Tab-separated table of C-alpha atoms (C1' of nucleotides) in Angstrom:
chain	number	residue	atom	x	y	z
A	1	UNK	CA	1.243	-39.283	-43.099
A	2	UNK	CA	-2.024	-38.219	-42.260
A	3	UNK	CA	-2.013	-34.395	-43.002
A	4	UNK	CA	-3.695	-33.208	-40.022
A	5	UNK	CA	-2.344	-35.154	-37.427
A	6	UNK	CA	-0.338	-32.777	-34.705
A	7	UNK	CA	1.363	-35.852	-33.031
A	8	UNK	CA	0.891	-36.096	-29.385
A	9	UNK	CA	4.047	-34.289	-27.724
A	10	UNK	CA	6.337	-36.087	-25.453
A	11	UNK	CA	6.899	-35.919	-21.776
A	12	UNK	CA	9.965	-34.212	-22.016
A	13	UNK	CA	8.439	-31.525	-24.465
A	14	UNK	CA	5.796	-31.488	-21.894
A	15	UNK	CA	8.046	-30.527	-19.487
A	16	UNK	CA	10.549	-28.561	-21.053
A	17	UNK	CA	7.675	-26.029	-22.236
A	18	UNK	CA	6.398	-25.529	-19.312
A	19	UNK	CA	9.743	-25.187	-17.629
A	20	UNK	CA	10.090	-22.343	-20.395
A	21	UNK	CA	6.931	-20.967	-20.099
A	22	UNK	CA	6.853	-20.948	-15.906
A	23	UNK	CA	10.814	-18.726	-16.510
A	24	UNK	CA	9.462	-16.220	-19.135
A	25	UNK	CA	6.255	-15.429	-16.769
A	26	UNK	CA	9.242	-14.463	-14.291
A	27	UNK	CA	11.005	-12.436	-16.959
A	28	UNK	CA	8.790	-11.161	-19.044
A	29	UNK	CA	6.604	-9.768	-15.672
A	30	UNK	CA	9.507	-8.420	-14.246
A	31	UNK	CA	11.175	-6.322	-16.898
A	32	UNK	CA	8.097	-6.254	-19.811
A	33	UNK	CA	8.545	-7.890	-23.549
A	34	UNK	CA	11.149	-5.547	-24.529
A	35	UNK	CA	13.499	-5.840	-21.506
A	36	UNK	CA	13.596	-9.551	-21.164
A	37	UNK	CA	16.425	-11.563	-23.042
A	38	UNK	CA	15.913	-14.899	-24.272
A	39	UNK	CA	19.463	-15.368	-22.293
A	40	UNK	CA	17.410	-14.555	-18.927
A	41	UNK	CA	14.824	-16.915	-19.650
A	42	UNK	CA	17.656	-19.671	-20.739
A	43	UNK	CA	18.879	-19.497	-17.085
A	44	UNK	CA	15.762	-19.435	-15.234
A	45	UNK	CA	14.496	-22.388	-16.937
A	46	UNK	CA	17.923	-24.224	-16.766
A	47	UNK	CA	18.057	-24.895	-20.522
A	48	UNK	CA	20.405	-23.512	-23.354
A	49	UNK	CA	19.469	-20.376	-25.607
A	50	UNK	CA	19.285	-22.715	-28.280
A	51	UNK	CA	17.140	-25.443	-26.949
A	52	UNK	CA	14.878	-22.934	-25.773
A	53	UNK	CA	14.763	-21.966	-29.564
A	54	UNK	CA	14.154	-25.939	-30.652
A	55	UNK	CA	10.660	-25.515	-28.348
A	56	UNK	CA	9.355	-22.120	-29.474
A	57	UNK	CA	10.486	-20.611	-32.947
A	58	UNK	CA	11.142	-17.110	-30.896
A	59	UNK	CA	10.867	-14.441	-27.743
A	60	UNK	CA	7.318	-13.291	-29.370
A	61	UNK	CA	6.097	-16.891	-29.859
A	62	UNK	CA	7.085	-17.312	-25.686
A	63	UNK	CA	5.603	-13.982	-25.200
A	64	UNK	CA	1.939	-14.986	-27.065
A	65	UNK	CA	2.114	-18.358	-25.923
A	66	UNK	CA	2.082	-16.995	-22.230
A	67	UNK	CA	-0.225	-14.290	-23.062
A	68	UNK	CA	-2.851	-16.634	-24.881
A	69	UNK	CA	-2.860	-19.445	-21.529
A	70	UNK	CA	-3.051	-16.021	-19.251
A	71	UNK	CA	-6.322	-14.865	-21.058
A	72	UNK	CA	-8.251	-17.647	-20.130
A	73	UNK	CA	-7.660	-17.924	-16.026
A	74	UNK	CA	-7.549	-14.103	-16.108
A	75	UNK	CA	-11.202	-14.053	-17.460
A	76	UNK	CA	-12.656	-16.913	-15.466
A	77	UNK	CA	-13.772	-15.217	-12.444
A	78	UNK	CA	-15.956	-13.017	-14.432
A	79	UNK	CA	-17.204	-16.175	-16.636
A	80	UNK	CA	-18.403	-17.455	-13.094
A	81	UNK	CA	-20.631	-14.848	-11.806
A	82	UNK	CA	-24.394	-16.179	-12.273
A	83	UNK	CA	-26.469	-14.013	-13.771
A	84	UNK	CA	-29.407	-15.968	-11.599
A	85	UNK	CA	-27.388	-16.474	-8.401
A	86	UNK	CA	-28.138	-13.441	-5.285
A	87	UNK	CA	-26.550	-10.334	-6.712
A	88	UNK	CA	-24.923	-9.427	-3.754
A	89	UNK	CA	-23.384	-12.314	-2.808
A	90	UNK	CA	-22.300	-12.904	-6.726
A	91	UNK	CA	-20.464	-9.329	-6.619
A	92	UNK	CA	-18.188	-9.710	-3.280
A	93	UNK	CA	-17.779	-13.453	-4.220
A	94	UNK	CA	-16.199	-12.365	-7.774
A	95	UNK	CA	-14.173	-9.685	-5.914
A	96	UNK	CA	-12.936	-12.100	-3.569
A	97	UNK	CA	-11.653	-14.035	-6.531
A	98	UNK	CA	-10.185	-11.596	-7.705
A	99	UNK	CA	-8.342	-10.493	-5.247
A	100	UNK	CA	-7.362	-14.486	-4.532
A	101	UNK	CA	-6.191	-13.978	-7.939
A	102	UNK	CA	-3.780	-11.310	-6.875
A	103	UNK	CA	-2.272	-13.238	-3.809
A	104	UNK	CA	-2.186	-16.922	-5.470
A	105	UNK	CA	-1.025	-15.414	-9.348
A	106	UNK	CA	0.881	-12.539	-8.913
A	107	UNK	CA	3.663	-12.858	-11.422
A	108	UNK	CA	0.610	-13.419	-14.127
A	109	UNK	CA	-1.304	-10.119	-12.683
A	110	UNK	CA	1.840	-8.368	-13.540
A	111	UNK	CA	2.913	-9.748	-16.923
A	112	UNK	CA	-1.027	-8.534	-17.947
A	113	UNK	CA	-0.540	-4.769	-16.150
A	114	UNK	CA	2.825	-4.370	-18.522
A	115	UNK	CA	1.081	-5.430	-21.481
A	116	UNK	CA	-1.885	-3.071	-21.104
A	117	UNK	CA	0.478	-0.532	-19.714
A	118	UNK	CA	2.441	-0.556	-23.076
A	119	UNK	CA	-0.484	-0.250	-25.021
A	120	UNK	CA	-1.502	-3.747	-25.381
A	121	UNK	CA	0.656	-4.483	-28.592
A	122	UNK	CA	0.097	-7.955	-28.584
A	123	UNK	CA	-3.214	-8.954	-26.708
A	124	UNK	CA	-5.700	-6.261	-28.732
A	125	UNK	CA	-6.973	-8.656	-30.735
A	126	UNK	CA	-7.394	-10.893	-27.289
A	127	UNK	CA	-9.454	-8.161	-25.580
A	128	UNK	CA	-11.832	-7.548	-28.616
A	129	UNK	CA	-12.693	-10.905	-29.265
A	130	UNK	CA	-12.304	-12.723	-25.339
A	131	UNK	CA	-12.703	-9.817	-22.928
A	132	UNK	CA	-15.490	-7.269	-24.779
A	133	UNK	CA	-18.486	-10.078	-25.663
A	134	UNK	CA	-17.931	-10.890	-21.762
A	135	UNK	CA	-17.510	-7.649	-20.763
A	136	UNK	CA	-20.385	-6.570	-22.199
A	137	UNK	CA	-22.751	-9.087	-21.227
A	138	UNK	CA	-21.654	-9.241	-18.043
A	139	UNK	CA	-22.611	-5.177	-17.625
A	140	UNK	CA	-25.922	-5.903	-18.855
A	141	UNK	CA	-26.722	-8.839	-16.272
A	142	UNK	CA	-25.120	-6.171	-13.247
A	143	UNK	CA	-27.452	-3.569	-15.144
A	144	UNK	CA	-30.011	-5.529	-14.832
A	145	UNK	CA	-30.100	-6.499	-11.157
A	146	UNK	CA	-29.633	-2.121	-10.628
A	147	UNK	CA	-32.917	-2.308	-12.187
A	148	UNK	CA	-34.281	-5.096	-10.389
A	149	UNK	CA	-33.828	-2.866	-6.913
A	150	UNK	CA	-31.078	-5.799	-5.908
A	151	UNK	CA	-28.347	-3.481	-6.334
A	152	UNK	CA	-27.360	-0.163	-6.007
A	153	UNK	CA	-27.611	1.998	-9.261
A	154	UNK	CA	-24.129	2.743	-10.384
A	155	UNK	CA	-22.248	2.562	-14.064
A	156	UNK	CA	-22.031	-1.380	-14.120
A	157	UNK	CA	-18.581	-0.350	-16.367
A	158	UNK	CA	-17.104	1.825	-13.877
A	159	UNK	CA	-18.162	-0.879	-11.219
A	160	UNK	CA	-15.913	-3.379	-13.020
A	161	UNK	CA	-12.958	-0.910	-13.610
A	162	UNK	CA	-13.211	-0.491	-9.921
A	163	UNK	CA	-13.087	-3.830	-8.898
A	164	UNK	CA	-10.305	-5.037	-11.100
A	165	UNK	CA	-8.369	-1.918	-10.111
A	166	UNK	CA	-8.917	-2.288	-6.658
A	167	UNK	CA	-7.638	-6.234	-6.340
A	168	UNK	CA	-4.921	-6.255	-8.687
A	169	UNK	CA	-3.628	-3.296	-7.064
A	170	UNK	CA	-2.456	-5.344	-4.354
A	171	UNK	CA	-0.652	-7.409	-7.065
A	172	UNK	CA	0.894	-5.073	-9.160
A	173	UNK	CA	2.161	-2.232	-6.521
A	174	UNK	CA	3.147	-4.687	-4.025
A	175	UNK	CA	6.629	-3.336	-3.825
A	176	UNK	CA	4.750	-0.229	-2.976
A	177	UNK	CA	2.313	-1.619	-0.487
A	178	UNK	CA	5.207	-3.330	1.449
A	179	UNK	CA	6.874	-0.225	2.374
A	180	UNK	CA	3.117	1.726	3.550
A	181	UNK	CA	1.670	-1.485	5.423
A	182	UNK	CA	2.474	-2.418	8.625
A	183	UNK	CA	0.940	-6.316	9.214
A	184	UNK	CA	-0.471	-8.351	6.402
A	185	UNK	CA	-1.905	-6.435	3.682
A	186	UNK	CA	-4.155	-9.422	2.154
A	187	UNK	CA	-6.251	-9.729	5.442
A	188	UNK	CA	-6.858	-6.290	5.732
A	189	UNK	CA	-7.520	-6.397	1.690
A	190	UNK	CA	-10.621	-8.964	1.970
A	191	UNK	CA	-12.536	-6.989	5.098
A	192	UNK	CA	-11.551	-3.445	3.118
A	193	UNK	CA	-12.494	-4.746	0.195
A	194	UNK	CA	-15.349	-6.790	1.714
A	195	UNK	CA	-16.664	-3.186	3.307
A	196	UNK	CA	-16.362	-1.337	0.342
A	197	UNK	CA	-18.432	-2.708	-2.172
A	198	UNK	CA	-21.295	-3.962	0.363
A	199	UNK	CA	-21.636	0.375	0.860
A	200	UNK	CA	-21.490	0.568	-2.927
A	201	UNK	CA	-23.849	-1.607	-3.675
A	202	UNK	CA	-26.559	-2.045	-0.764
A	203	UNK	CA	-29.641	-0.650	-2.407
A	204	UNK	CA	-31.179	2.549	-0.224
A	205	UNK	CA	-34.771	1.941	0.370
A	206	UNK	CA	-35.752	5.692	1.274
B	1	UNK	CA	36.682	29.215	-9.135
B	2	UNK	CA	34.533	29.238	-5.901
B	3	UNK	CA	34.457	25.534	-5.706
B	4	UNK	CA	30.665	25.343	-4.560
B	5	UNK	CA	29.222	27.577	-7.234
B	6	UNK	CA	27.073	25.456	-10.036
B	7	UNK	CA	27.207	27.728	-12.403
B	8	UNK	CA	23.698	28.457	-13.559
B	9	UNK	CA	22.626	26.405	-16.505
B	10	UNK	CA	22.411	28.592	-19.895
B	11	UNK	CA	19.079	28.501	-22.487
B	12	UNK	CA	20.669	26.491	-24.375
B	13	UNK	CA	21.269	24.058	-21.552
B	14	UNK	CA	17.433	24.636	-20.078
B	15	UNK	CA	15.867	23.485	-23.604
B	16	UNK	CA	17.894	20.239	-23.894
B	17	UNK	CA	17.787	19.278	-21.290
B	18	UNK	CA	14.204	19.236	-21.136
B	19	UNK	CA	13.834	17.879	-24.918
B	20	UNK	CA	15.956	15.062	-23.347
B	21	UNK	CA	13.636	14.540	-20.351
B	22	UNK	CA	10.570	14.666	-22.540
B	23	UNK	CA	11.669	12.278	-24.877
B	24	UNK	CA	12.580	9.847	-22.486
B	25	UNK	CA	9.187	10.210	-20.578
B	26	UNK	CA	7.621	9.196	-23.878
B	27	UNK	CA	9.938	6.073	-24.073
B	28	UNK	CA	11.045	4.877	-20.355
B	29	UNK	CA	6.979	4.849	-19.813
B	30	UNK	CA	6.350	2.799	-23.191
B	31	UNK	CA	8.894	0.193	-22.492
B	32	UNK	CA	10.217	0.509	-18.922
B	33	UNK	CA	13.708	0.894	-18.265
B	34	UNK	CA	15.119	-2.031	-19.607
B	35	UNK	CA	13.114	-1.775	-22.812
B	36	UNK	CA	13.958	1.672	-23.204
B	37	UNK	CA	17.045	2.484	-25.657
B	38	UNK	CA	19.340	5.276	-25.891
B	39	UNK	CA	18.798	5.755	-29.447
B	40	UNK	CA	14.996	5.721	-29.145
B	41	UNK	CA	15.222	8.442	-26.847
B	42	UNK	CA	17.684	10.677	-29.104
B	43	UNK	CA	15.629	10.260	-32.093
B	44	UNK	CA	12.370	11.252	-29.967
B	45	UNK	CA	14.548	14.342	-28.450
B	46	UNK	CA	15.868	15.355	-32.266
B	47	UNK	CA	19.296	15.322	-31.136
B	48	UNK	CA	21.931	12.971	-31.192
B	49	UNK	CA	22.866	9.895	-28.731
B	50	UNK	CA	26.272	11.402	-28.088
B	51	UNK	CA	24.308	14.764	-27.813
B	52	UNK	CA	22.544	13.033	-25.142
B	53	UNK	CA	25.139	11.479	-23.538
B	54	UNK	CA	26.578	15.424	-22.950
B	55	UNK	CA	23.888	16.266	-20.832
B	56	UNK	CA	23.301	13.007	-18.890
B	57	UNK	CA	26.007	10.681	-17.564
B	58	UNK	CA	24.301	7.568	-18.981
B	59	UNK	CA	21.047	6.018	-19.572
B	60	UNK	CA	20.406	5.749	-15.935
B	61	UNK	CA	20.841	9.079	-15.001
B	62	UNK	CA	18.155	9.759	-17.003
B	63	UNK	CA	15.875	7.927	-15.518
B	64	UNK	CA	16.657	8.564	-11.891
B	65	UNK	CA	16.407	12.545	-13.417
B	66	UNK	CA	12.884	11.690	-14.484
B	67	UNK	CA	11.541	9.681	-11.353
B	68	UNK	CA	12.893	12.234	-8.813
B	69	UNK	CA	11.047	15.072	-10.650
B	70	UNK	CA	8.079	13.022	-10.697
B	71	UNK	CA	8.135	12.382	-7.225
B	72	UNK	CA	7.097	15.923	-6.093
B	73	UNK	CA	4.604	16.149	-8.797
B	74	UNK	CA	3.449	12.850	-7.818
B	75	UNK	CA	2.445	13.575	-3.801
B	76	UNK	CA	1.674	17.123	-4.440
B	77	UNK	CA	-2.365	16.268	-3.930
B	78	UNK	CA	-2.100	13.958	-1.247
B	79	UNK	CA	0.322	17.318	0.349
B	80	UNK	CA	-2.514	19.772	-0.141
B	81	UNK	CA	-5.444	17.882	2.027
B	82	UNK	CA	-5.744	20.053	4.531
B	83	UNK	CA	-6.213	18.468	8.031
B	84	UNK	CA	-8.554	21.213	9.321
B	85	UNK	CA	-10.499	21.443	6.040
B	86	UNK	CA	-13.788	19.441	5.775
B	87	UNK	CA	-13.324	15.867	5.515
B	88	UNK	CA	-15.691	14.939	3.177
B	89	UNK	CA	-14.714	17.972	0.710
B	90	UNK	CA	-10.970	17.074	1.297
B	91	UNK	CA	-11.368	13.775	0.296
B	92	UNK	CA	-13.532	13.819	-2.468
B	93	UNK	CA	-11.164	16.785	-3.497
B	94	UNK	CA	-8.183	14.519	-3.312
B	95	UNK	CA	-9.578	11.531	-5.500
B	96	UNK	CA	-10.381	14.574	-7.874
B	97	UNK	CA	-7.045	16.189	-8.550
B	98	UNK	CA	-5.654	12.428	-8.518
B	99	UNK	CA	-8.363	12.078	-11.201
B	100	UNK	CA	-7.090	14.835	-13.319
B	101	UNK	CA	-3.593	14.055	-13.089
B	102	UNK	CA	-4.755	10.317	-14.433
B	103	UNK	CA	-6.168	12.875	-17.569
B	104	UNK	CA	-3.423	15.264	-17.836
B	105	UNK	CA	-0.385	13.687	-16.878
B	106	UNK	CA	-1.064	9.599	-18.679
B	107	UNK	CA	3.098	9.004	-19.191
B	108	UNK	CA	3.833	10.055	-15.574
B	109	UNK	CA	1.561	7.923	-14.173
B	110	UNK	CA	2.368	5.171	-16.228
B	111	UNK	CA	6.412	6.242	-15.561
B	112	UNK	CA	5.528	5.630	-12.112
B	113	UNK	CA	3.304	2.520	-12.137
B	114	UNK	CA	6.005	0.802	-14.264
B	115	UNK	CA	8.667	0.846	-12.072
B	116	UNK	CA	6.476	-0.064	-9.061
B	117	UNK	CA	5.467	-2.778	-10.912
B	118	UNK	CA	9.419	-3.890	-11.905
B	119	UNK	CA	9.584	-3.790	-7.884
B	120	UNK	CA	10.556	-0.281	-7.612
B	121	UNK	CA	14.423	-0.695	-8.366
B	122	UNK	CA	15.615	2.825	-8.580
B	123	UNK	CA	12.753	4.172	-6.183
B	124	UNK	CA	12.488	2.303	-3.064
B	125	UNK	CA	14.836	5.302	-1.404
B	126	UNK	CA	12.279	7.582	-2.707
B	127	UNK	CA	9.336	5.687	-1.116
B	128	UNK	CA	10.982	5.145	2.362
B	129	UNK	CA	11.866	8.925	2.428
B	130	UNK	CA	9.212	10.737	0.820
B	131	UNK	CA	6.329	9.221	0.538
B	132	UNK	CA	6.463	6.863	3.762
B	133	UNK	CA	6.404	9.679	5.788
B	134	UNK	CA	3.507	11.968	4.425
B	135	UNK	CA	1.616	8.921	3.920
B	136	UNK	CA	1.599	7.788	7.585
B	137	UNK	CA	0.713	11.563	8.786
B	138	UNK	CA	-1.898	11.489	6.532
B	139	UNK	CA	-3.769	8.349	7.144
B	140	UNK	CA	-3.403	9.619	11.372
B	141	UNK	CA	-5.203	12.697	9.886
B	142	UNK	CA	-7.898	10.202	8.130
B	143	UNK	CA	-8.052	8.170	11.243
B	144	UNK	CA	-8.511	11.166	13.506
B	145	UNK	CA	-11.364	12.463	11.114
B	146	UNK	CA	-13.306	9.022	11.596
B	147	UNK	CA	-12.535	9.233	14.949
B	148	UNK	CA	-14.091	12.397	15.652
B	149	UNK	CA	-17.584	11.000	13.618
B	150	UNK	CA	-17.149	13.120	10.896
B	151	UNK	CA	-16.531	9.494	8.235
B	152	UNK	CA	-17.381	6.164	8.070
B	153	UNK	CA	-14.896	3.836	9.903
B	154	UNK	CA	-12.885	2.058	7.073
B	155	UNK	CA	-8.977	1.422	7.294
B	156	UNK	CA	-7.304	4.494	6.430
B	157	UNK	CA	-3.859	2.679	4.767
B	158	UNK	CA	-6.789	0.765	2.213
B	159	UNK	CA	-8.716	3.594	1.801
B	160	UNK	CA	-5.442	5.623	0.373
B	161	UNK	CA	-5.142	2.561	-1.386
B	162	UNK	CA	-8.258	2.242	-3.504
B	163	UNK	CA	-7.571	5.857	-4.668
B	164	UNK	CA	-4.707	5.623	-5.742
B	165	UNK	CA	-5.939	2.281	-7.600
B	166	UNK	CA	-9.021	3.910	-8.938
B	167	UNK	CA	-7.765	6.937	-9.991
B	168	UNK	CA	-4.713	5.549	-11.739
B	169	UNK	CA	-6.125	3.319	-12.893
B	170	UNK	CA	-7.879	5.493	-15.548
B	171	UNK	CA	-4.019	6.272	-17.088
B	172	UNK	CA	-2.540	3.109	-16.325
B	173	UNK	CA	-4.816	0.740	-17.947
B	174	UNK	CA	-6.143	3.223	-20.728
B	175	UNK	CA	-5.731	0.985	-23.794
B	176	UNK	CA	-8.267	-1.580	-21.891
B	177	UNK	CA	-10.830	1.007	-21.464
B	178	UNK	CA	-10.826	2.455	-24.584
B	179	UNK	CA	-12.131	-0.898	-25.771
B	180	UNK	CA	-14.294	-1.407	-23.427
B	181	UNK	CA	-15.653	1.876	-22.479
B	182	UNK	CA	-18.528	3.554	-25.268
B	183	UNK	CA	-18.462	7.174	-24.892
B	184	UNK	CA	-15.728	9.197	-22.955
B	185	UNK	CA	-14.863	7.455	-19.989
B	186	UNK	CA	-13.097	10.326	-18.090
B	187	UNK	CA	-16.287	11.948	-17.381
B	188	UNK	CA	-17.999	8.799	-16.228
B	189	UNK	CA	-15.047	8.003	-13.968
B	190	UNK	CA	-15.495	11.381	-12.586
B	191	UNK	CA	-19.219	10.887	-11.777
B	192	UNK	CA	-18.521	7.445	-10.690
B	193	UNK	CA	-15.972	8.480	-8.296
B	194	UNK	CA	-17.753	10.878	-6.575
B	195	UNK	CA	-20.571	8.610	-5.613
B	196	UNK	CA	-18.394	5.808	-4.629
B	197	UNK	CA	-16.358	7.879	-2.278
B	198	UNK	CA	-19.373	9.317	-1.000
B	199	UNK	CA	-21.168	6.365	-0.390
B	200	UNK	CA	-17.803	4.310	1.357
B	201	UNK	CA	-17.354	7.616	3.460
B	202	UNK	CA	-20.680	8.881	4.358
B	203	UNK	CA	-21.362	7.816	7.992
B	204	UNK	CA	-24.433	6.162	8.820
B	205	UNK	CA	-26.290	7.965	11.893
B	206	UNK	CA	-27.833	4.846	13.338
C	1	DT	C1'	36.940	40.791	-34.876
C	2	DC	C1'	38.737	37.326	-32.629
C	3	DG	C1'	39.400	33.881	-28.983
C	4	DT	C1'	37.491	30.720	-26.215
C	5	DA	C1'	34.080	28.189	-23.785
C	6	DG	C1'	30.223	25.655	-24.789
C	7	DC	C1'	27.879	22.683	-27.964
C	8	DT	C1'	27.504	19.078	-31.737
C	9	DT	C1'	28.877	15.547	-34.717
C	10	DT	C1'	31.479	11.747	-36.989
C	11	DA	C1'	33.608	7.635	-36.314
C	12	DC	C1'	34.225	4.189	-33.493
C	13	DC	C1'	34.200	0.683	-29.501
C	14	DA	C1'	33.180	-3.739	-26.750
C	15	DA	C1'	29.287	-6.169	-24.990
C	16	DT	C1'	24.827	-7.969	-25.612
C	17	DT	C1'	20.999	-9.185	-28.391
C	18	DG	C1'	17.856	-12.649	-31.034
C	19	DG	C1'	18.709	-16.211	-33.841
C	20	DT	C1'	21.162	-20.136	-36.960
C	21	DC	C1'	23.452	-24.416	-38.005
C	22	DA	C1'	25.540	-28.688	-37.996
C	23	DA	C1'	27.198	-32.016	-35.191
C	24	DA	C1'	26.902	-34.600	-30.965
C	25	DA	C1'	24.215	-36.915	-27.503
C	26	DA	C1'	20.320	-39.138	-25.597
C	27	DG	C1'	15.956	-41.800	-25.947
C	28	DC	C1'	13.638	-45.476	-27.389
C	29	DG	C1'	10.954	-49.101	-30.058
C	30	DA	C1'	12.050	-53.524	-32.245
D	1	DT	C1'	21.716	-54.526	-29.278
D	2	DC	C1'	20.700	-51.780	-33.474
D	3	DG	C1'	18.954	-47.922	-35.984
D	4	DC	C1'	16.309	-43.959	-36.106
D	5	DT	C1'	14.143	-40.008	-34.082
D	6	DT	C1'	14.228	-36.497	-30.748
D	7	DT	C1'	16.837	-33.528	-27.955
D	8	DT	C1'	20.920	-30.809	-26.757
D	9	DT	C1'	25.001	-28.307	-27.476
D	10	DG	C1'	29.038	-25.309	-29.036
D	11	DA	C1'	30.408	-22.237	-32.355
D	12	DC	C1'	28.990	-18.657	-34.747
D	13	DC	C1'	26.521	-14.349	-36.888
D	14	DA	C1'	24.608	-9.776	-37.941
D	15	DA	C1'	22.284	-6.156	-35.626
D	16	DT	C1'	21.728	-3.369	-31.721
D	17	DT	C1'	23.128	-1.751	-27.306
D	18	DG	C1'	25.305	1.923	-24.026
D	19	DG	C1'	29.095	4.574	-24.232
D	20	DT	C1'	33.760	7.129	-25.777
D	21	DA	C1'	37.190	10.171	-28.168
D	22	DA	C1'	38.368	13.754	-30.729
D	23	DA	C1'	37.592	16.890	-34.095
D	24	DG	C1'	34.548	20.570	-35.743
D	25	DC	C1'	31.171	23.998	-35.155
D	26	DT	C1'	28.776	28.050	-32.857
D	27	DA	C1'	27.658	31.713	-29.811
D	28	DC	C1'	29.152	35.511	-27.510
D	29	DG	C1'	31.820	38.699	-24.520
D	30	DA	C1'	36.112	41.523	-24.771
DNA sequence: TCGTAGCTTTACCAATTGGTCAAAAAGCGA
DNA sequence: TCGCTTTTTGACCAATTGGTAAAGCTACGA
């Protein structure tokens, strides 16, 4: 019994975890960490309380699990923006990702806007280690292109605060949006969006 | 007994009932509703759950107490732009009272972005009848100003929009800038908000 | 000062919660 | 097919939940 060895799981553990995983992301987006019941999750997944239990030793475990896997596509737009592509185009490209983000992953932008919302109780140590180092850098490469007369000069932190805002608003207030807009908001989100930060960020040469 | 006379509410009344509504501010926009308990909110208020439970019919009450309030308080600075005011100042004015209730008001906004978030459960009434409304008349006043030359062309239902997204998002998402953001980020917002409104709105005299 | 209306508390529900356990069932390699 | 591991289930538990009932307390006008 080699100590180290995790054992490769099975296909049904393959599947029953995700099943699991794919009905907390519904409940745990929809009523926050606190509000969901491992009974909800049982019935969206199909499984019993208990079996759901024999996969993950808890609700936390769930609610990290989903919360780790989330980190990861919720950063790589941002890990995709060259630093030695066209500034411009690297800008509205990452904003258009984003906002594809919003219409394709919805359920995710939500289960991260209740976590923050609540104060982040379980993803702080996420943000310091993932999102800051590539926060941080990325600031300095959008910095850097201000300086480089590519860009418009504005706070390259606000800039990101705005963009993230922006797109996942159309995630996270949907309910909202679906009352105030008449035809399709998405299409009218990319030109909006599209307009927006081109004014932002064309450079003025007085 | 005049049957429609309320009977106005004494001091005693007045104070509790605001202790109550105070408290469970602090804990419906912590945890949402679901995640919100009874108990949590007594403790919070300093009085007891049955205490509570004299002054509001049930948990829900509560809530629906709290939203309704915040309503009013919520559209109050979208109500004061002033259709025959300047359209730049109005504007710029608008994103900077929603600004400052992102800064002096953090656990309404986050109240409200909660339950828009949970799809808007006890609120959707609320929406269609107050806010649909003043929204619409608005954005014809934003339209019209465009219209007339005096801003950039940019769709008026987006444009409301990336406000509210920007501005809120200040409150809402306040535990992820205080990791990412150095000094105090209220101030920067403030600056940064200025110029980006200025910059989307400002027409261009070709 | 006393009575009564208004306020508060103690004790208590029934339902739901996250979680356990042992036994049954289902897979599955030989 | 056998025998063993993995998976699933039903019964159960203690703690917490929203809420109730009735008794006790308090303020305050007559």
């Amino acid at each position: 019994m080699p100590d180290g060895a995790p054992k490769k799981p099975s296909r049904i553990q393959m599947r029953n975890r995700s099943l699991i995983l794919d009905a907390a992301l519904d409940v745990f987006s929809a009523h926050g960490y606190r509000g969901a019941t491992l009974d909800q999750i049982a019935e969206a997944a199909g499984l019993s309380k208990p079996n759901i239990l024999y996969y993950f030793a808890g609700k936390e475990e769930i609610h990290v699990t989903l919360l780790s896997q989330l980190m990861e596509t919720w950063l790589d737009p941002l890990v995709e923006m060259d630093a030695d592509g066209d500034p411009m185009s690297e800008l509205l490209a990452y904003v258009q990702r984003k906002l594809d983000m919003s219409r394709d992953l919805p359920r995710e932008s939500r289960l991260f806007a209740v976590e923050i919302l609540q104060g982040a109780p379980r993803m702080l140590p996420h943000l310091q280690t993932d999102l800051k180092p590539l926060f941080d850098d990325k600031c300095a490469v959008i910095q850097g292109w201000m300086e480089a007369g590519k860009l418009a000069q504005i706070d390259p932190r606000h800039l990101m605060f705005t963009i993230w805002s922006t797109t996942q608003h159309y995630a996270d207030f949907d309910a909202q949006i679906q009352i105030l807009s008449g035809d399709d908001p998405m299409q009218g989100a990319r030109l909006h969006l599209e307009t927006l930060f081109r004014r932002l960020l064309t450079p003025q040469t007085s």
